[in-house]
XYZ file of C-alpha atoms in Angstrom:
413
model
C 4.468 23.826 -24.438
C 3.645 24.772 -20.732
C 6.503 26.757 -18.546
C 6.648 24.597 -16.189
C 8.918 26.107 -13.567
C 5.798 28.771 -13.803
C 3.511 26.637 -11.642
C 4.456 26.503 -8.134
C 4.051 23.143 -6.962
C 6.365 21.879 -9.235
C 8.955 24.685 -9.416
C 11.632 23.049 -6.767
C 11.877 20.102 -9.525
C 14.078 19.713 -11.480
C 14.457 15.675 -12.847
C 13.072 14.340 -15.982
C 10.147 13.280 -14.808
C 8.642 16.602 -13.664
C 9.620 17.945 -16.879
C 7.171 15.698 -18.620
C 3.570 15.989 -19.577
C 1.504 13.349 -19.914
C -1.579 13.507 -22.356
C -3.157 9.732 -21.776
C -2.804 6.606 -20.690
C -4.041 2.765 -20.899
C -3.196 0.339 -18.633
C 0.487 0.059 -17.960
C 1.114 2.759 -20.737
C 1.198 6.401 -20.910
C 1.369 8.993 -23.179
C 3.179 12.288 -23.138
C 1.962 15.429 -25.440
C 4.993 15.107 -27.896
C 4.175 11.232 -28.581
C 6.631 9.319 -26.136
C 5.497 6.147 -25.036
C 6.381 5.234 -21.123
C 5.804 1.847 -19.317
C 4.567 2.750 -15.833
C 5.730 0.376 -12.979
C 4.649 2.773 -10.698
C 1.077 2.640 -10.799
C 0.660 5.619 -8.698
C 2.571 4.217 -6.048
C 0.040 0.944 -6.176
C -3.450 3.190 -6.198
C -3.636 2.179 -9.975
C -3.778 -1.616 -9.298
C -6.268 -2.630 -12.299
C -3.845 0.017 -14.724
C -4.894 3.492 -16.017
C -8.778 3.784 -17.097
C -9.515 0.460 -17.056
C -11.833 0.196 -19.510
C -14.481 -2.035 -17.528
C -14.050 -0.361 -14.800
C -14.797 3.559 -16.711
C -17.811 1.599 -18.351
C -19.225 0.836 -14.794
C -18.542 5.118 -14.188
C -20.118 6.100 -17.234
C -22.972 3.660 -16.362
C -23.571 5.345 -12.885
C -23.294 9.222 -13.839
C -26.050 8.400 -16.859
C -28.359 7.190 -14.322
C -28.769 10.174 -12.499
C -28.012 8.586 -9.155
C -26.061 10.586 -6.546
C -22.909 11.516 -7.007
C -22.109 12.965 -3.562
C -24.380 11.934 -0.809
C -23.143 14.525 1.829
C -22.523 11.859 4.618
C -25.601 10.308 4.042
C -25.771 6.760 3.326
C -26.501 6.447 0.060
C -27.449 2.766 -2.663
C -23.948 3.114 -4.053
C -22.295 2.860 -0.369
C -24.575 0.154 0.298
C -23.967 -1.846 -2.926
C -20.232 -1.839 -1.994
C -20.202 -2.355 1.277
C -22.912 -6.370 -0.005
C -20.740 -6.332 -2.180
C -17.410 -6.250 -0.775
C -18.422 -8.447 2.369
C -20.110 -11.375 0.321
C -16.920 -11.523 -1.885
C -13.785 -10.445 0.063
C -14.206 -11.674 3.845
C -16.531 -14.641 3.320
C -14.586 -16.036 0.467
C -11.790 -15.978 2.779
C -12.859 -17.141 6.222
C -12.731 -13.801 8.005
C -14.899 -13.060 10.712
C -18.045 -10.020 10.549
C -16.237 -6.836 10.093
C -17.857 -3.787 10.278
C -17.118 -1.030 8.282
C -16.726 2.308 8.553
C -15.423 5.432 5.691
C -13.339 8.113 7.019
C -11.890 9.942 3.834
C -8.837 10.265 3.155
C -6.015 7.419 3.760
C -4.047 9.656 6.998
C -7.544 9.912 8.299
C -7.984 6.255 8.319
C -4.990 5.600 10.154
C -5.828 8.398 12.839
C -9.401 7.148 12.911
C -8.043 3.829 13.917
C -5.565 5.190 16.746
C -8.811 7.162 18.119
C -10.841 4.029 18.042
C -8.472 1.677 19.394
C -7.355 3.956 22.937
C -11.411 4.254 23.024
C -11.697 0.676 23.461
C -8.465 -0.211 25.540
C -8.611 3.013 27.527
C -5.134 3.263 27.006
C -2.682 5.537 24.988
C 0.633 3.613 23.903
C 0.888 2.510 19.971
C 3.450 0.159 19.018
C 4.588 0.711 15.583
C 7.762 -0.531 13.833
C 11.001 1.117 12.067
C 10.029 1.678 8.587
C 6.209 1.985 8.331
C 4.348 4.426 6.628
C 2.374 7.452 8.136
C 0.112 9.973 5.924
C -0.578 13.404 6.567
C -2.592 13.665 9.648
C -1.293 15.027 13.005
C -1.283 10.997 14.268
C -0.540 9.649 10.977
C 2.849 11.886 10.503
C 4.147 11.152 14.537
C 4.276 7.437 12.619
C 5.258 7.681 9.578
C 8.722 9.406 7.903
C 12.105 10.062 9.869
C 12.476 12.248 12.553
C 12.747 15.594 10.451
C 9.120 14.958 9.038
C 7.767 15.034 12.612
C 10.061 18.015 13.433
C 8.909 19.827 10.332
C 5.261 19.517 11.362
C 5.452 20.002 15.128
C 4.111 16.395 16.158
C 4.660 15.113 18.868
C 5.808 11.301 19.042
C 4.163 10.979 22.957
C 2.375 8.074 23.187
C 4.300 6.150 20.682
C 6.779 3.011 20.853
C 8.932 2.316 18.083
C 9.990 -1.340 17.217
C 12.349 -2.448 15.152
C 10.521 -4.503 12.153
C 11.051 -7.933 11.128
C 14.484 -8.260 9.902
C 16.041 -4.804 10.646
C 18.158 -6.367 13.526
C 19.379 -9.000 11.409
C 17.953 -12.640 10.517
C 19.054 -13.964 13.762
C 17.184 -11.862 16.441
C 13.647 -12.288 17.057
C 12.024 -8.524 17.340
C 8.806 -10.032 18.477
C 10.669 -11.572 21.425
C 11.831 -8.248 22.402
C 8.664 -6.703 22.567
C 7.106 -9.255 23.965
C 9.834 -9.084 26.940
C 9.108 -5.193 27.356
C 5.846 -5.472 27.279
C 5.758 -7.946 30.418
C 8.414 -6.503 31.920
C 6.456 -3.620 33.581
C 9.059 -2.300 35.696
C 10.828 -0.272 32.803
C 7.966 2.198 32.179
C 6.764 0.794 28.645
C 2.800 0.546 29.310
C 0.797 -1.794 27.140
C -0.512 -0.031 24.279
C -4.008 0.822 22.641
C -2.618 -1.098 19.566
C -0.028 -2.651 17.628
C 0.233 -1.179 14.027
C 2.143 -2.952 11.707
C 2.267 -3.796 7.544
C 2.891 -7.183 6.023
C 5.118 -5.412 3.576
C 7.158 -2.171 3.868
C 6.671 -0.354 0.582
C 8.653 3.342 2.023
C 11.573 1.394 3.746
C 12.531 -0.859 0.506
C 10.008 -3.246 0.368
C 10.357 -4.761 3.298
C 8.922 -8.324 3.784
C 7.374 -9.368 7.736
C 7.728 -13.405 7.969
C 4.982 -15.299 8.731
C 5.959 -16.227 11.860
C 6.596 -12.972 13.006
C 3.488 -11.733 11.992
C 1.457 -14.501 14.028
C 3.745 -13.871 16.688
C 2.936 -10.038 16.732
C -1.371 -11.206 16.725
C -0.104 -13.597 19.937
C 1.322 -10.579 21.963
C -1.754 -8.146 20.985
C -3.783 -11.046 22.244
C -1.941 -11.639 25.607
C -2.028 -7.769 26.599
C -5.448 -6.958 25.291
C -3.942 -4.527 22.727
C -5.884 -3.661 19.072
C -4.277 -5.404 16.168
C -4.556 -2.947 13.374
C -3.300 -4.043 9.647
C -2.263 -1.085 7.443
C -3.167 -2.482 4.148
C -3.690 0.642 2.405
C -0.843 0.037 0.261
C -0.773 -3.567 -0.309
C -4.528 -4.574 -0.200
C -6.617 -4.877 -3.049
C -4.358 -8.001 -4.464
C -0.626 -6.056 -4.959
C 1.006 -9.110 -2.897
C -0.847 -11.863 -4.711
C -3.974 -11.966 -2.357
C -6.664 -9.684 -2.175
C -5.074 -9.227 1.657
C -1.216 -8.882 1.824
C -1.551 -10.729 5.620
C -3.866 -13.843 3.989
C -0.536 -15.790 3.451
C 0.164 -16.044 7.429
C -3.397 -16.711 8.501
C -3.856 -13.048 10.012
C -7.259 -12.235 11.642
C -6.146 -8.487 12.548
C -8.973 -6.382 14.536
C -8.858 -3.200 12.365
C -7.630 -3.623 8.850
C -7.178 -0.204 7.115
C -7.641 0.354 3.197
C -7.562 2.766 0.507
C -5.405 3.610 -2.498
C -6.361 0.955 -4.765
C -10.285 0.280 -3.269
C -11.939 2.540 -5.849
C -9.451 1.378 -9.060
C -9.271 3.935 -10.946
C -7.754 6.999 -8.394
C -10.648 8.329 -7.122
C -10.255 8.878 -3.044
C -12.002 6.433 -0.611
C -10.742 4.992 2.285
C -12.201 2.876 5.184
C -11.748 0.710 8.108
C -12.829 -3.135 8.361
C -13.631 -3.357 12.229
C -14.338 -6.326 13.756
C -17.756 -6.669 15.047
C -17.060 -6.645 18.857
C -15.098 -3.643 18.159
C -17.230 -2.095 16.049
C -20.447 -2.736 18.407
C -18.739 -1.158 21.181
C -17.634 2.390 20.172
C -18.610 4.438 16.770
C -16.089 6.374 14.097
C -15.835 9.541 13.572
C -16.625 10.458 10.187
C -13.892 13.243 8.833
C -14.897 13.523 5.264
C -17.453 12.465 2.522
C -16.806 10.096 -0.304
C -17.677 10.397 -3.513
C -20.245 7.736 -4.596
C -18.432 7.441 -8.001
C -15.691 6.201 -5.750
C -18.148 3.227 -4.648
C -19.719 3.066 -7.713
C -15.946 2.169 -9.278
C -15.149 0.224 -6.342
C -17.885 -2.119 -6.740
C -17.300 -2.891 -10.588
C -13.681 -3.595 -9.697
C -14.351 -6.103 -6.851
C -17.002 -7.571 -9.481
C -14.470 -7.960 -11.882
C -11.918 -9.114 -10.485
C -12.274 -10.922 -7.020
C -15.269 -13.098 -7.438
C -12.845 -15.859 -8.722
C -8.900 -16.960 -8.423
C -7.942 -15.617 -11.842
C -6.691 -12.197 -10.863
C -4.785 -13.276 -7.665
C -2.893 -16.549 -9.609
C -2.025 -14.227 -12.632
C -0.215 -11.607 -10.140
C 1.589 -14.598 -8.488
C 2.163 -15.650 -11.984
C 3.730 -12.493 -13.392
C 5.189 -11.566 -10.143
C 7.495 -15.065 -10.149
C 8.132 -13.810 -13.790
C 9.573 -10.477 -12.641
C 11.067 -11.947 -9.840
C 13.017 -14.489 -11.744
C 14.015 -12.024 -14.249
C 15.458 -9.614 -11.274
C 17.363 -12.253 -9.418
C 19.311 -13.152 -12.740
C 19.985 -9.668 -13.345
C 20.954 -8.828 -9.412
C 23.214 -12.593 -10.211
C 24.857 -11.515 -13.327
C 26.280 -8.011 -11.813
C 27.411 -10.051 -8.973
C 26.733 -9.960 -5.322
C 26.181 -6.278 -5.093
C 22.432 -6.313 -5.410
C 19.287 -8.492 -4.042
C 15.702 -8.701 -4.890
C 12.689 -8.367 -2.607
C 8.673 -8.205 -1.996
C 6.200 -10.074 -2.660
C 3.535 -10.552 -5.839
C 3.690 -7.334 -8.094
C 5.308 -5.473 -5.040
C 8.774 -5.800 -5.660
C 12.083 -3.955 -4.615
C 15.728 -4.209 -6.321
C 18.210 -3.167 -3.829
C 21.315 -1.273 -5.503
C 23.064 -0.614 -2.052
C 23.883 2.731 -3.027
C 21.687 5.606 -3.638
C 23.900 6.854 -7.018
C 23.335 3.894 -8.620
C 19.641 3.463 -7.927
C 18.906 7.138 -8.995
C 21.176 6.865 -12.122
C 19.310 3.957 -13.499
C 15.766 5.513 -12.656
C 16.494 8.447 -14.566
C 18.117 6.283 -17.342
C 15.069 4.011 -17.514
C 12.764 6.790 -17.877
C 14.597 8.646 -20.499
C 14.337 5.050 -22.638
C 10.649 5.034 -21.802
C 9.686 3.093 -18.243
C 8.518 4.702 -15.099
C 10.242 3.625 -12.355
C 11.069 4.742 -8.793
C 13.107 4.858 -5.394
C 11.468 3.855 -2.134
C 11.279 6.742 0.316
C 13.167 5.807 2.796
C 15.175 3.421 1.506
C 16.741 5.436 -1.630
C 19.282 2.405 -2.987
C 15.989 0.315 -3.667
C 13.992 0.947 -6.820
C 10.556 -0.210 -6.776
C 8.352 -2.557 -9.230
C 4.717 -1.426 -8.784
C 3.419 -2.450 -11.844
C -0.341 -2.923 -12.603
C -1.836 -6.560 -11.666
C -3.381 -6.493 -15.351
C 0.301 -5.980 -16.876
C 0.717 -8.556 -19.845
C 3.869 -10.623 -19.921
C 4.998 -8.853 -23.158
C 4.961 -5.193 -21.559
C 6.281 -6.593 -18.383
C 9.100 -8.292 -20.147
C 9.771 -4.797 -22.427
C 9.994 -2.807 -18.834
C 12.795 -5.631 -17.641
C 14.555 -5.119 -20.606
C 15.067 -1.008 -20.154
C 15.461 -1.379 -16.555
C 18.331 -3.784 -17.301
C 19.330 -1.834 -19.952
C 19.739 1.310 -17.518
C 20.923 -0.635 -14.791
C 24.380 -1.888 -17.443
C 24.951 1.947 -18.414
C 24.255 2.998 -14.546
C 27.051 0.777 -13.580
C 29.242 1.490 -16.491
C-alpha cells in the first residue's frame, strides 16, 4: 500500500476518504484496492451524470481513437467539434423551443464564467455584475471575486470592484421578495448602484445547500435584465446536462437566459470541456476569446452522450422518477427524527439539512465507513448532498438510503 501522507497534495488530509484508494468503478459503484465496495452519490460533484465509464459512452471513445481522427485539434475547428455542436443544437435547443444560440468553447469551467463577464460589459459597455449570496465561482481572477466567502477572495488578492451582491431567493426569508429589492436599486439611481453588464444567477445553489430559486423569482430576475438592458447569464455548469430533471435546470420556469454557461457533465465521462450558448444577437455582435483547447475526445464523448440519452423523454422522466423516490424516502427520514431536519433540491440534486455541522459530518464519515459516498455542501456544512448518477437503479439508490439512514441513527445517538 501507497504512503499516502508522502504525496503532497493530499498530505493536509486526514478523513477517511483521503485515506482510500480506489482501483475501479461502474456506474454508481466503486472499487477500492483491498475489495470494498462504495455507493457514490457524489458523482464527482455532478460531472459524472451518466455514472463512472459508462459503458456506451467508452464504446463511442474507443470508436473515435481507432479511427485515427484527431485527438487534439490545437484550436482549430475540427469534425468532432462540428458533430457536437449539429448535434447538440438539433437535439437540445430545438427540442425545447429555445431560440439560435451560438456557441462558443473556452476551456475550463472558471474560464467560462470569466469569458461571459468579458462578453457581456463588451456588449452593454458597462461594468456592474449582479450576482447573488451563495453562488458558485471557479478559479479564475473573475470567477473567484464571485464565488466562495470573503476569505477566498482575500486569499487570492481579487478584487470584488465591479460587483453587486444580492441576496438569493429565499435567504431573507419566504416573505420578502429579493427581486423587488433589486429591482428598486436598480431604478433608484440616486444611491450610486449603476446598472450592470449582467445578472448572473443559478436555478439551484449546489455550494450554499442546495438552494432552490422559485419560478417566479427567476422570471422576475429575466424581467429586470430586460427593463435595464443588462445580460442574463445562466450558470448551468453544475445543474445542466439533466441533474434537475431537465436537460436545463431553468426549463421548469420558462427561462430564455442570453448566455447559458456549461461544463462538468457535457462530455460524460470527466473529460474537461466547457462552453457558452450565446444568443445569436449577442453572439453576432462581439467574438470570445478562446483561453484553451479542448480535447476532441471530449466532443467525441459528448456527442454519444447527448445521442444516448436526450433524443427522447426517457432519461429526464426516470431522474424525476428516482428523484421523487429519494425525495420521499428523505422527508420520512427528516419526519421520523422530528423537526430538526428538512429536505431540499430538485431531480437527483438533493440536499438534507442537519442544522448543525457535527451532525452532518458525523454521518458522512459514518456512511462512508459502511460503504456510500456522500458529502457536505461548501458553504453550507449542516447540509449533506445527494448527487447521485441519473442512471442510478432503484435497488442501489434504495441500498445508499438505507446506510445514510443508518449513519444518520448512530450520528444522532
Amino acid at each position: 500500500m501507497h504512503d499516502l501522507n508522502s504525496l503532497e497534495l493530499n498530505s493536509h488530509l486526514d478523513t477517511e476518504t483521503s485515506a482510500v484508494i480506489l482501483s475501479r468503478a461502474r456506474g454508481s459503484i466503486a472499487l477500492t484496492v483491498d475489495g470494498r465496495r462504495i455507493i457514490d452519490f457524489y458523482s464527482g460533484a455532478g460531472s459524472l451524470n451518466y455514472g463512472h465509464n459508462n459503458h456506451q459512452i467508452r464504446e463511442a471513445i474507443l470508436e473515435y481513437l481507432t479511427s485515427d481522427a484527431v485527438v487534439n485539434g490545437f484550436n482549430m475547428t475540427t469534425s468532432a467539434e462540428l458533430k457536437f455542436v449539429d448535434t447538440f443544437r438539433s437535439v437540445v435547443p430545438r427540442e425545447r423551443g429555445l431560440l439560435p444560440y451560438h456557441f462558443e468553447f473556452t476551456g475550463s469551467d472558471a474560464n467560462a464564467i470569466d469569458a461571459a463577464l468579458e462578453l457581456s460589459r463588451k456588449v452593454t459597455g458597462r461594468q456592474k455584475i449582479v450576482f447573488f449570496t451563495g453562488g458558485q465561482g471557479g478559479v479564475g481572477s473573475g470567477s473567484t471575486a464571485l464565488g466562495g466567502g470573503g476569505h477566498r477572495r482575500t486569499a487570492v488578492d481579487v478584487s470584488t470592484r465591479g460587483l453587486t451582491l444580492v441576496p438569493c431567493d429565499g435567504y431573507l426569508g419566504p416573505v420578502v421578495s429579493t427581486t423587488d429589492y433589486l429591482r428598486k436599486v436598480l431604478r433608484d439611481q440616486n444611491i450610486g448602484i449603476d446598472r450592470p453588464a449582467a445578472i448572473l444567477v443559478e436555478a439551484v445553489q449546489r455550494k450554499r445547500g442546495m438552494n432552490v430559486a422559485r419560478k417566479e423569482w427567476l422570471l422576475s430576475l429575466q424581467a429586470i435584465a430586460k427593463e435595464t438592458g443588462a445580460v442574463l447569464i445562466l450558470d448551468d455548469r453544475e445543474m445542466g446536462c439533466g441533474r434537475t430533471g431537465q436537460f436545463f435546470s431553468f426549463e421548469f420556469a420558462g427561462l430564455s437566459p442570453d448566455i447559458i454557461v456549461m461544463s462538468n457533465s457535457l462530455s460524460g465521462c470527466g473529460l474537461q470541456l466547457s462552453m457558452l450558448l450565446i444568443k445569436d444577437e449577442i453572439a453576432h455582435r462581439w467574438s470570445v476569446q478562446r483561453a484553451d483547447t479542448e480535447s476532441d475526445l471530449a466532443f467525441a464523448a459528448a456527442t454519444a452522450a447527448i445521442d444516448i440519452y436526450w433524443r427522447s423523454r426517457i432519461l429526464s422522466e426516470e431522474v424525476q422518477r428516482m428523484g421523487k423516490l429519494a425525495r420521499r424516502r428523505l422527508n420520512a427520514t427528516a419526519s421520523y427524527q422530528g423537526d430538526s431536519f428538512s429536505v431540499r433540491g430538485r431531480g437527483l440534486a438533493l440536499g438534507f439539512d442537519c442544522r448543525r455541522s457535527e451532525i452532518a459530518d458525523a454521518t458522512t464519515r459514518k456512511a462512508f465507513a459502511k460503504g456510500l459516498f456522500i458529502e457536505r455542501c461548501a458553504l453550507a456544512d449542516g447540509v449533506i448532498q445527494f448527487l447521485p448518477a441519473l442512471t442510478i437503479d432503484s435497488e442501489t439508490l434504495n441500498q445508499g438510503l438505507d446506510i445514510f439512514e443508518e449513519a444518520l441513527a448512530e450520528a444522532l445517538n
